[in-house]
Amino acid sequence: MESFTWAKATTDGPEKTKVAVLLPGSGYPVEGPVLFWIGEMLASIGWHVQAVRWTPDDSPSAAPHEFAANAAKLAFAEAPDADHRLIIAKSFSTLCIPWAEKARIPGIWLTPLLTDERVRSALGASSKNDLLIGGSGDKLWDGGRKSESAGTFFEVPGADHSLQIPHDWRASQKAQADVFERVEAFILGLG
């Protein structure tokens, strides 16, 4: 894996430093539409954005939770020190939720793997308000499992694991615009 700076923080005064880490899915890079626009959004409101790419040598199969956590740790280590930290993770990388809970780092979890027991357990014990976004047509979303987890849930009706509406690009675009509005409100609410 490799970490790179997506955008440097822009501050004109004594504001606190904010660092966000973008983590890809197993087949969904940070340049994919949902992560791309969230990265651009964060940059436009002054966050330093550090992103991760998988490399051909990566092999997470033996310990996927630790692999995802190590990706987040690497990105934060290569970013500036921060007063506020945030993780935005897609699919596979949401396996770092147990680590983020222990580290007390809020997250925006896009199509989280709610069928994973360690992820569900960490979310169920969470006292922080994360944002979880999934599609009703995504089997890994598992209906949001709202009754078992802390956080704010947003379910996109008819969306699949890519947060797209199958065979309807216009509906997909509108659905993703709704996702971006929820994400922006969550980020602005972090203070």
mmCIF file with all atom_site columns, C-alpha atoms in Angstrom:
data_model
loop_
_atom_site.group_PDB
_atom_site.id
_atom_site.type_symbol
_atom_site.label_atom_id
_atom_site.label_alt_id
_atom_site.label_comp_id
_atom_site.label_asym_id
_atom_site.label_entity_id
_atom_site.label_seq_id
_atom_site.pdbx_PDB_ins_code
_atom_site.Cartn_x
_atom_site.Cartn_y
_atom_site.Cartn_z
_atom_site.occupancy
_atom_site.B_iso_or_equiv
_atom_site.pdbx_formal_charge
_atom_site.auth_seq_id
_atom_site.auth_comp_id
_atom_site.auth_asym_id
_atom_site.auth_atom_id
_atom_site.pdbx_PDB_model_num
ATOM 1   C CA . MET A 1 1   ? 0.000   0.000   0.000   1.00 0.00 ? 1   MET A CA 1
ATOM 2   C CA . GLU A 1 2   ? 1.048   3.567   -0.485  1.00 0.00 ? 2   GLU A CA 1
ATOM 3   C CA . SER A 1 3   ? -0.126  6.820   0.992   1.00 0.00 ? 3   SER A CA 1
ATOM 4   C CA . PHE A 1 4   ? -0.193  10.145  -0.851  1.00 0.00 ? 4   PHE A CA 1
ATOM 5   C CA . THR A 1 5   ? -1.351  13.670  -0.191  1.00 0.00 ? 5   THR A CA 1
ATOM 6   C CA . TRP A 1 6   ? -4.619  14.403  -1.986  1.00 0.00 ? 6   TRP A CA 1
ATOM 7   C CA . ALA A 1 7   ? -4.861  17.974  -0.733  1.00 0.00 ? 7   ALA A CA 1
ATOM 8   C CA . LYS A 1 8   ? -3.005  20.081  1.804   1.00 0.00 ? 8   LYS A CA 1
ATOM 9   C CA . ALA A 1 9   ? -4.910  21.889  4.518   1.00 0.00 ? 9   ALA A CA 1
ATOM 10  C CA . THR A 1 10  ? -5.702  25.499  3.780   1.00 0.00 ? 10  THR A CA 1
ATOM 11  C CA . THR A 1 11  ? -5.747  27.736  6.798   1.00 0.00 ? 11  THR A CA 1
ATOM 12  C CA . ASP A 1 12  ? -5.528  31.499  6.937   1.00 0.00 ? 12  ASP A CA 1
ATOM 13  C CA . GLY A 1 13  ? -5.465  31.746  10.679  1.00 0.00 ? 13  GLY A CA 1
ATOM 14  C CA . PRO A 1 14  ? -5.085  29.860  13.928  1.00 0.00 ? 14  PRO A CA 1
ATOM 15  C CA . GLU A 1 15  ? -7.679  27.221  13.016  1.00 0.00 ? 15  GLU A CA 1
ATOM 16  C CA . LYS A 1 16  ? -7.084  23.709  14.229  1.00 0.00 ? 16  LYS A CA 1
ATOM 17  C CA . THR A 1 17  ? -5.477  21.287  11.812  1.00 0.00 ? 17  THR A CA 1
ATOM 18  C CA . LYS A 1 18  ? -7.880  18.722  10.377  1.00 0.00 ? 18  LYS A CA 1
ATOM 19  C CA . VAL A 1 19  ? -6.685  15.537  8.673   1.00 0.00 ? 19  VAL A CA 1
ATOM 20  C CA . ALA A 1 20  ? -8.933  13.142  6.784   1.00 0.00 ? 20  ALA A CA 1
ATOM 21  C CA . VAL A 1 21  ? -7.805  9.779   5.456   1.00 0.00 ? 21  VAL A CA 1
ATOM 22  C CA . LEU A 1 22  ? -9.424  8.248   2.346   1.00 0.00 ? 22  LEU A CA 1
ATOM 23  C CA . LEU A 1 23  ? -9.293  4.448   2.265   1.00 0.00 ? 23  LEU A CA 1
ATOM 24  C CA . PRO A 1 24  ? -10.299 2.481   -0.865  1.00 0.00 ? 24  PRO A CA 1
ATOM 25  C CA . GLY A 1 25  ? -12.353 -0.649  -1.238  1.00 0.00 ? 25  GLY A CA 1
ATOM 26  C CA . SER A 1 26  ? -10.741 -3.822  -2.529  1.00 0.00 ? 26  SER A CA 1
ATOM 27  C CA . GLY A 1 27  ? -11.782 -2.996  -6.106  1.00 0.00 ? 27  GLY A CA 1
ATOM 28  C CA . TYR A 1 28  ? -12.860 0.624   -5.626  1.00 0.00 ? 28  TYR A CA 1
ATOM 29  C CA . PRO A 1 29  ? -9.939  3.085   -5.683  1.00 0.00 ? 29  PRO A CA 1
ATOM 30  C CA . VAL A 1 30  ? -9.927  6.474   -3.985  1.00 0.00 ? 30  VAL A CA 1
ATOM 31  C CA . GLU A 1 31  ? -10.345 7.918   -7.477  1.00 0.00 ? 31  GLU A CA 1
ATOM 32  C CA . GLY A 1 32  ? -13.745 6.179   -7.739  1.00 0.00 ? 32  GLY A CA 1
ATOM 33  C CA . PRO A 1 33  ? -16.606 8.678   -7.923  1.00 0.00 ? 33  PRO A CA 1
ATOM 34  C CA . VAL A 1 34  ? -17.878 8.568   -4.342  1.00 0.00 ? 34  VAL A CA 1
ATOM 35  C CA . LEU A 1 35  ? -14.446 8.793   -2.705  1.00 0.00 ? 35  LEU A CA 1
ATOM 36  C CA . PHE A 1 36  ? -13.151 11.271  -5.303  1.00 0.00 ? 36  PHE A CA 1
ATOM 37  C CA . TRP A 1 37  ? -15.885 13.824  -4.641  1.00 0.00 ? 37  TRP A CA 1
ATOM 38  C CA . ILE A 1 38  ? -15.622 13.429  -0.879  1.00 0.00 ? 38  ILE A CA 1
ATOM 39  C CA . GLY A 1 39  ? -11.864 14.072  -1.157  1.00 0.00 ? 39  GLY A CA 1
ATOM 40  C CA . GLU A 1 40  ? -12.570 17.193  -3.192  1.00 0.00 ? 40  GLU A CA 1
ATOM 41  C CA . MET A 1 41  ? -15.229 18.296  -0.692  1.00 0.00 ? 41  MET A CA 1
ATOM 42  C CA . LEU A 1 42  ? -12.861 17.928  2.262   1.00 0.00 ? 42  LEU A CA 1
ATOM 43  C CA . ALA A 1 43  ? -10.135 19.859  0.442   1.00 0.00 ? 43  ALA A CA 1
ATOM 44  C CA . SER A 1 44  ? -12.546 22.684  -0.380  1.00 0.00 ? 44  SER A CA 1
ATOM 45  C CA . ILE A 1 45  ? -13.395 23.184  3.296   1.00 0.00 ? 45  ILE A CA 1
ATOM 46  C CA . GLY A 1 46  ? -9.798  23.215  4.474   1.00 0.00 ? 46  GLY A CA 1
ATOM 47  C CA . TRP A 1 47  ? -8.964  19.649  5.449   1.00 0.00 ? 47  TRP A CA 1
ATOM 48  C CA . HIS A 1 48  ? -5.631  17.994  4.739   1.00 0.00 ? 48  HIS A CA 1
ATOM 49  C CA . VAL A 1 49  ? -6.588  14.839  2.824   1.00 0.00 ? 49  VAL A CA 1
ATOM 50  C CA . GLN A 1 50  ? -4.284  11.825  2.834   1.00 0.00 ? 50  GLN A CA 1
ATOM 51  C CA . ALA A 1 51  ? -5.266  8.933   0.578   1.00 0.00 ? 51  ALA A CA 1
ATOM 52  C CA . VAL A 1 52  ? -4.234  5.290   0.263   1.00 0.00 ? 52  VAL A CA 1
ATOM 53  C CA . ARG A 1 53  ? -3.763  3.155   -2.841  1.00 0.00 ? 53  ARG A CA 1
ATOM 54  C CA . TRP A 1 54  ? -3.310  -0.584  -2.891  1.00 0.00 ? 54  TRP A CA 1
ATOM 55  C CA . THR A 1 55  ? -0.199  -1.887  -4.651  1.00 0.00 ? 55  THR A CA 1
ATOM 56  C CA . PRO A 1 56  ? 0.249   -5.182  -6.526  1.00 0.00 ? 56  PRO A CA 1
ATOM 57  C CA . ASP A 1 57  ? 2.220   -6.637  -3.597  1.00 0.00 ? 57  ASP A CA 1
ATOM 58  C CA . ASP A 1 58  ? -0.588  -6.141  -1.086  1.00 0.00 ? 58  ASP A CA 1
ATOM 59  C CA . SER A 1 59  ? -1.997  -9.327  0.402   1.00 0.00 ? 59  SER A CA 1
ATOM 60  C CA . PRO A 1 60  ? -4.583  -8.734  3.125   1.00 0.00 ? 60  PRO A CA 1
ATOM 61  C CA . SER A 1 61  ? -6.084  -12.226 3.161   1.00 0.00 ? 61  SER A CA 1
ATOM 62  C CA . ALA A 1 62  ? -4.379  -13.526 6.317   1.00 0.00 ? 62  ALA A CA 1
ATOM 63  C CA . ALA A 1 63  ? -5.437  -10.621 8.572   1.00 0.00 ? 63  ALA A CA 1
ATOM 64  C CA . PRO A 1 64  ? -7.824  -8.278  6.748   1.00 0.00 ? 64  PRO A CA 1
ATOM 65  C CA . HIS A 1 65  ? -8.855  -6.216  9.813   1.00 0.00 ? 65  HIS A CA 1
ATOM 66  C CA . GLU A 1 66  ? -5.241  -5.517  10.701  1.00 0.00 ? 66  GLU A CA 1
ATOM 67  C CA . PHE A 1 67  ? -4.378  -4.805  7.062   1.00 0.00 ? 67  PHE A CA 1
ATOM 68  C CA . ALA A 1 68  ? -7.135  -2.165  6.846   1.00 0.00 ? 68  ALA A CA 1
ATOM 69  C CA . ALA A 1 69  ? -6.080  -0.682  10.202  1.00 0.00 ? 69  ALA A CA 1
ATOM 70  C CA . ASN A 1 70  ? -2.463  -0.522  9.035   1.00 0.00 ? 70  ASN A CA 1
ATOM 71  C CA . ALA A 1 71  ? -3.565  1.419   5.958   1.00 0.00 ? 71  ALA A CA 1
ATOM 72  C CA . ALA A 1 72  ? -5.232  4.017   8.188   1.00 0.00 ? 72  ALA A CA 1
ATOM 73  C CA . LYS A 1 73  ? -2.213  4.145   10.517  1.00 0.00 ? 73  LYS A CA 1
ATOM 74  C CA . LEU A 1 74  ? 0.172   4.616   7.568   1.00 0.00 ? 74  LEU A CA 1
ATOM 75  C CA . ALA A 1 75  ? -1.884  7.474   6.137   1.00 0.00 ? 75  ALA A CA 1
ATOM 76  C CA . PHE A 1 76  ? -2.139  9.270   9.475   1.00 0.00 ? 76  PHE A CA 1
ATOM 77  C CA . ALA A 1 77  ? 1.600   8.783   10.083  1.00 0.00 ? 77  ALA A CA 1
ATOM 78  C CA . GLU A 1 78  ? 2.392   10.401  6.721   1.00 0.00 ? 78  GLU A CA 1
ATOM 79  C CA . ALA A 1 79  ? -0.025  13.303  7.269   1.00 0.00 ? 79  ALA A CA 1
ATOM 80  C CA . PRO A 1 80  ? 0.610   16.380  9.419   1.00 0.00 ? 80  PRO A CA 1
ATOM 81  C CA . ASP A 1 81  ? -0.211  16.269  13.113  1.00 0.00 ? 81  ASP A CA 1
ATOM 82  C CA . ALA A 1 82  ? -3.859  17.083  13.594  1.00 0.00 ? 82  ALA A CA 1
ATOM 83  C CA . ASP A 1 83  ? -6.258  18.379  16.184  1.00 0.00 ? 83  ASP A CA 1
ATOM 84  C CA . HIS A 1 84  ? -9.120  16.623  14.375  1.00 0.00 ? 84  HIS A CA 1
ATOM 85  C CA . ARG A 1 85  ? -8.925  13.327  12.499  1.00 0.00 ? 85  ARG A CA 1
ATOM 86  C CA . LEU A 1 86  ? -11.480 11.584  10.295  1.00 0.00 ? 86  LEU A CA 1
ATOM 87  C CA . ILE A 1 87  ? -11.540 8.357   8.292   1.00 0.00 ? 87  ILE A CA 1
ATOM 88  C CA . ILE A 1 88  ? -13.545 7.933   5.107   1.00 0.00 ? 88  ILE A CA 1
ATOM 89  C CA . ALA A 1 89  ? -13.467 4.258   4.129   1.00 0.00 ? 89  ALA A CA 1
ATOM 90  C CA . LYS A 1 90  ? -15.161 2.228   1.409   1.00 0.00 ? 90  LYS A CA 1
ATOM 91  C CA . SER A 1 91  ? -16.181 -1.423  1.724   1.00 0.00 ? 91  SER A CA 1
ATOM 92  C CA . PHE A 1 92  ? -13.101 -3.574  2.484   1.00 0.00 ? 92  PHE A CA 1
ATOM 93  C CA . SER A 1 93  ? -11.377 -0.726  4.330   1.00 0.00 ? 93  SER A CA 1
ATOM 94  C CA . THR A 1 94  ? -14.294 -0.481  6.762   1.00 0.00 ? 94  THR A CA 1
ATOM 95  C CA . LEU A 1 95  ? -12.697 -3.515  8.389   1.00 0.00 ? 95  LEU A CA 1
ATOM 96  C CA . CYS A 1 96  ? -10.602 -0.897  10.227  1.00 0.00 ? 96  CYS A CA 1
ATOM 97  C CA . ILE A 1 97  ? -13.707 0.118   12.239  1.00 0.00 ? 97  ILE A CA 1
ATOM 98  C CA . PRO A 1 98  ? -12.564 -1.838  15.354  1.00 0.00 ? 98  PRO A CA 1
ATOM 99  C CA . TRP A 1 99  ? -9.212  0.000   15.281  1.00 0.00 ? 99  TRP A CA 1
ATOM 100 C CA . ALA A 1 100 ? -10.893 3.388   14.678  1.00 0.00 ? 100 ALA A CA 1
ATOM 101 C CA . GLU A 1 101 ? -13.157 2.755   17.656  1.00 0.00 ? 101 GLU A CA 1
ATOM 102 C CA . LYS A 1 102 ? -10.178 2.078   19.932  1.00 0.00 ? 102 LYS A CA 1
ATOM 103 C CA . ALA A 1 103 ? -8.340  5.116   18.534  1.00 0.00 ? 103 ALA A CA 1
ATOM 104 C CA . ARG A 1 104 ? -11.519 7.240   18.962  1.00 0.00 ? 104 ARG A CA 1
ATOM 105 C CA . ILE A 1 105 ? -11.377 8.463   15.363  1.00 0.00 ? 105 ILE A CA 1
ATOM 106 C CA . PRO A 1 106 ? -14.755 9.248   13.794  1.00 0.00 ? 106 PRO A CA 1
ATOM 107 C CA . GLY A 1 107 ? -15.557 7.669   10.469  1.00 0.00 ? 107 GLY A CA 1
ATOM 108 C CA . ILE A 1 108 ? -17.660 7.959   7.393   1.00 0.00 ? 108 ILE A CA 1
ATOM 109 C CA . TRP A 1 109 ? -18.167 4.324   6.468   1.00 0.00 ? 109 TRP A CA 1
ATOM 110 C CA . LEU A 1 110 ? -19.299 3.869   2.872   1.00 0.00 ? 110 LEU A CA 1
ATOM 111 C CA . THR A 1 111 ? -20.929 0.481   2.214   1.00 0.00 ? 111 THR A CA 1
ATOM 112 C CA . PRO A 1 112 ? -19.505 -0.928  5.457   1.00 0.00 ? 112 PRO A CA 1
ATOM 113 C CA . LEU A 1 113 ? -19.205 -4.687  5.786   1.00 0.00 ? 113 LEU A CA 1
ATOM 114 C CA . LEU A 1 114 ? -21.949 -5.010  8.381   1.00 0.00 ? 114 LEU A CA 1
ATOM 115 C CA . THR A 1 115 ? -22.035 -8.768  7.886   1.00 0.00 ? 115 THR A CA 1
ATOM 116 C CA . ASP A 1 116 ? -18.594 -8.931  9.582   1.00 0.00 ? 116 ASP A CA 1
ATOM 117 C CA . GLU A 1 117 ? -18.883 -9.837  13.270  1.00 0.00 ? 117 GLU A CA 1
ATOM 118 C CA . ARG A 1 118 ? -15.906 -7.717  14.433  1.00 0.00 ? 118 ARG A CA 1
ATOM 119 C CA . VAL A 1 119 ? -17.251 -4.666  12.611  1.00 0.00 ? 119 VAL A CA 1
ATOM 120 C CA . ARG A 1 120 ? -20.753 -5.138  14.040  1.00 0.00 ? 120 ARG A CA 1
ATOM 121 C CA . SER A 1 121 ? -19.387 -5.673  17.531  1.00 0.00 ? 121 SER A CA 1
ATOM 122 C CA . ALA A 1 122 ? -17.243 -2.524  17.410  1.00 0.00 ? 122 ALA A CA 1
ATOM 123 C CA . LEU A 1 123 ? -20.131 -0.442  16.083  1.00 0.00 ? 123 LEU A CA 1
ATOM 124 C CA . GLY A 1 124 ? -22.500 -1.881  18.664  1.00 0.00 ? 124 GLY A CA 1
ATOM 125 C CA . ALA A 1 125 ? -20.156 -0.802  21.469  1.00 0.00 ? 125 ALA A CA 1
ATOM 126 C CA . SER A 1 126 ? -19.368 2.598   19.965  1.00 0.00 ? 126 SER A CA 1
ATOM 127 C CA . SER A 1 127 ? -20.057 5.802   21.817  1.00 0.00 ? 127 SER A CA 1
ATOM 128 C CA . LYS A 1 128 ? -19.027 8.085   18.944  1.00 0.00 ? 128 LYS A CA 1
ATOM 129 C CA . ASN A 1 129 ? -21.340 9.216   16.196  1.00 0.00 ? 129 ASN A CA 1
ATOM 130 C CA . ASP A 1 130 ? -20.058 7.805   12.910  1.00 0.00 ? 130 ASP A CA 1
ATOM 131 C CA . LEU A 1 131 ? -21.876 8.100   9.588   1.00 0.00 ? 131 LEU A CA 1
ATOM 132 C CA . LEU A 1 132 ? -22.706 4.816   7.874   1.00 0.00 ? 132 LEU A CA 1
ATOM 133 C CA . ILE A 1 133 ? -23.967 4.824   4.287   1.00 0.00 ? 133 ILE A CA 1
ATOM 134 C CA . GLY A 1 134 ? -25.154 1.839   2.298   1.00 0.00 ? 134 GLY A CA 1
ATOM 135 C CA . GLY A 1 135 ? -27.528 0.787   -0.407  1.00 0.00 ? 135 GLY A CA 1
ATOM 136 C CA . SER A 1 136 ? -30.675 -1.221  0.149   1.00 0.00 ? 136 SER A CA 1
ATOM 137 C CA . GLY A 1 137 ? -29.588 -3.564  -2.657  1.00 0.00 ? 137 GLY A CA 1
ATOM 138 C CA . ASP A 1 138 ? -26.202 -4.322  -1.060  1.00 0.00 ? 138 ASP A CA 1
ATOM 139 C CA . LYS A 1 139 ? -26.045 -7.730  0.655   1.00 0.00 ? 139 LYS A CA 1
ATOM 140 C CA . LEU A 1 140 ? -23.059 -6.614  2.751   1.00 0.00 ? 140 LEU A CA 1
ATOM 141 C CA . TRP A 1 141 ? -25.038 -3.660  4.109   1.00 0.00 ? 141 TRP A CA 1
ATOM 142 C CA . ASP A 1 142 ? -27.424 -6.144  5.719   1.00 0.00 ? 142 ASP A CA 1
ATOM 143 C CA . GLY A 1 143 ? -30.250 -3.647  6.042   1.00 0.00 ? 143 GLY A CA 1
ATOM 144 C CA . GLY A 1 144 ? -28.062 -1.262  7.982   1.00 0.00 ? 144 GLY A CA 1
ATOM 145 C CA . ARG A 1 145 ? -28.435 -3.338  11.140  1.00 0.00 ? 145 ARG A CA 1
ATOM 146 C CA . LYS A 1 146 ? -29.675 -0.109  12.702  1.00 0.00 ? 146 LYS A CA 1
ATOM 147 C CA . SER A 1 147 ? -30.947 -1.711  15.878  1.00 0.00 ? 147 SER A CA 1
ATOM 148 C CA . GLU A 1 148 ? -27.518 -3.099  16.776  1.00 0.00 ? 148 GLU A CA 1
ATOM 149 C CA . SER A 1 149 ? -25.231 -0.173  16.056  1.00 0.00 ? 149 SER A CA 1
ATOM 150 C CA . ALA A 1 150 ? -24.408 3.326   17.137  1.00 0.00 ? 150 ALA A CA 1
ATOM 151 C CA . GLY A 1 151 ? -24.039 6.102   14.625  1.00 0.00 ? 151 GLY A CA 1
ATOM 152 C CA . THR A 1 152 ? -26.088 7.776   11.955  1.00 0.00 ? 152 THR A CA 1
ATOM 153 C CA . PHE A 1 153 ? -27.332 5.574   9.138   1.00 0.00 ? 153 PHE A CA 1
ATOM 154 C CA . PHE A 1 154 ? -28.260 6.650   5.642   1.00 0.00 ? 154 PHE A CA 1
ATOM 155 C CA . GLU A 1 155 ? -29.647 4.024   3.302   1.00 0.00 ? 155 GLU A CA 1
ATOM 156 C CA . VAL A 1 156 ? -29.808 4.740   -0.426  1.00 0.00 ? 156 VAL A CA 1
ATOM 157 C CA . PRO A 1 157 ? -32.952 3.069   -1.800  1.00 0.00 ? 157 PRO A CA 1
ATOM 158 C CA . GLY A 1 158 ? -32.187 0.662   -4.631  1.00 0.00 ? 158 GLY A CA 1
ATOM 159 C CA . ALA A 1 159 ? -28.422 1.257   -4.540  1.00 0.00 ? 159 ALA A CA 1
ATOM 160 C CA . ASP A 1 160 ? -25.906 -1.546  -4.868  1.00 0.00 ? 160 ASP A CA 1
ATOM 161 C CA . HIS A 1 161 ? -22.470 -1.961  -3.252  1.00 0.00 ? 161 HIS A CA 1
ATOM 162 C CA . SER A 1 162 ? -21.054 0.847   -5.431  1.00 0.00 ? 162 SER A CA 1
ATOM 163 C CA . LEU A 1 163 ? -23.829 3.175   -4.245  1.00 0.00 ? 163 LEU A CA 1
ATOM 164 C CA . GLN A 1 164 ? -25.220 3.134   -7.761  1.00 0.00 ? 164 GLN A CA 1
ATOM 165 C CA . ILE A 1 165 ? -28.724 2.370   -8.959  1.00 0.00 ? 165 ILE A CA 1
ATOM 166 C CA . PRO A 1 166 ? -28.290 -0.494  -11.449 1.00 0.00 ? 166 PRO A CA 1
ATOM 167 C CA . HIS A 1 167 ? -28.947 0.441   -15.077 1.00 0.00 ? 167 HIS A CA 1
ATOM 168 C CA . ASP A 1 168 ? -29.887 4.063   -14.280 1.00 0.00 ? 168 ASP A CA 1
ATOM 169 C CA . TRP A 1 169 ? -27.046 6.563   -14.353 1.00 0.00 ? 169 TRP A CA 1
ATOM 170 C CA . ARG A 1 170 ? -29.347 9.539   -13.725 1.00 0.00 ? 170 ARG A CA 1
ATOM 171 C CA . ALA A 1 171 ? -30.805 7.979   -10.587 1.00 0.00 ? 171 ALA A CA 1
ATOM 172 C CA . SER A 1 172 ? -27.274 6.992   -9.521  1.00 0.00 ? 172 SER A CA 1
ATOM 173 C CA . GLN A 1 173 ? -26.063 10.550  -9.936  1.00 0.00 ? 173 GLN A CA 1
ATOM 174 C CA . LYS A 1 174 ? -28.962 11.906  -7.873  1.00 0.00 ? 174 LYS A CA 1
ATOM 175 C CA . ALA A 1 175 ? -28.475 9.265   -5.186  1.00 0.00 ? 175 ALA A CA 1
ATOM 176 C CA . GLN A 1 176 ? -24.789 10.080  -4.919  1.00 0.00 ? 176 GLN A CA 1
ATOM 177 C CA . ALA A 1 177 ? -25.591 13.815  -4.700  1.00 0.00 ? 177 ALA A CA 1
ATOM 178 C CA . ASP A 1 178 ? -27.819 12.947  -1.717  1.00 0.00 ? 178 ASP A CA 1
ATOM 179 C CA . VAL A 1 179 ? -24.905 10.993  -0.210  1.00 0.00 ? 179 VAL A CA 1
ATOM 180 C CA . PHE A 1 180 ? -22.594 14.002  -0.636  1.00 0.00 ? 180 PHE A CA 1
ATOM 181 C CA . GLU A 1 181 ? -25.099 16.283  1.107   1.00 0.00 ? 181 GLU A CA 1
ATOM 182 C CA . ARG A 1 182 ? -25.248 13.886  4.080   1.00 0.00 ? 182 ARG A CA 1
ATOM 183 C CA . VAL A 1 183 ? -21.461 13.622  4.156   1.00 0.00 ? 183 VAL A CA 1
ATOM 184 C CA . GLU A 1 184 ? -21.007 17.400  4.031   1.00 0.00 ? 184 GLU A CA 1
ATOM 185 C CA . ALA A 1 185 ? -23.494 17.947  6.869   1.00 0.00 ? 185 ALA A CA 1
ATOM 186 C CA . PHE A 1 186 ? -21.717 15.307  8.964   1.00 0.00 ? 186 PHE A CA 1
ATOM 187 C CA . ILE A 1 187 ? -18.274 16.837  8.329   1.00 0.00 ? 187 ILE A CA 1
ATOM 188 C CA . LEU A 1 188 ? -19.450 20.374  9.094   1.00 0.00 ? 188 LEU A CA 1
ATOM 189 C CA . GLY A 1 189 ? -21.025 19.060  12.294  1.00 0.00 ? 189 GLY A CA 1
ATOM 190 C CA . LEU A 1 190 ? -17.653 17.777  13.519  1.00 0.00 ? 190 LEU A CA 1
ATOM 191 C CA . GLY A 1 191 ? -16.656 21.340  14.419  1.00 0.00 ? 191 GLY A CA 1
#
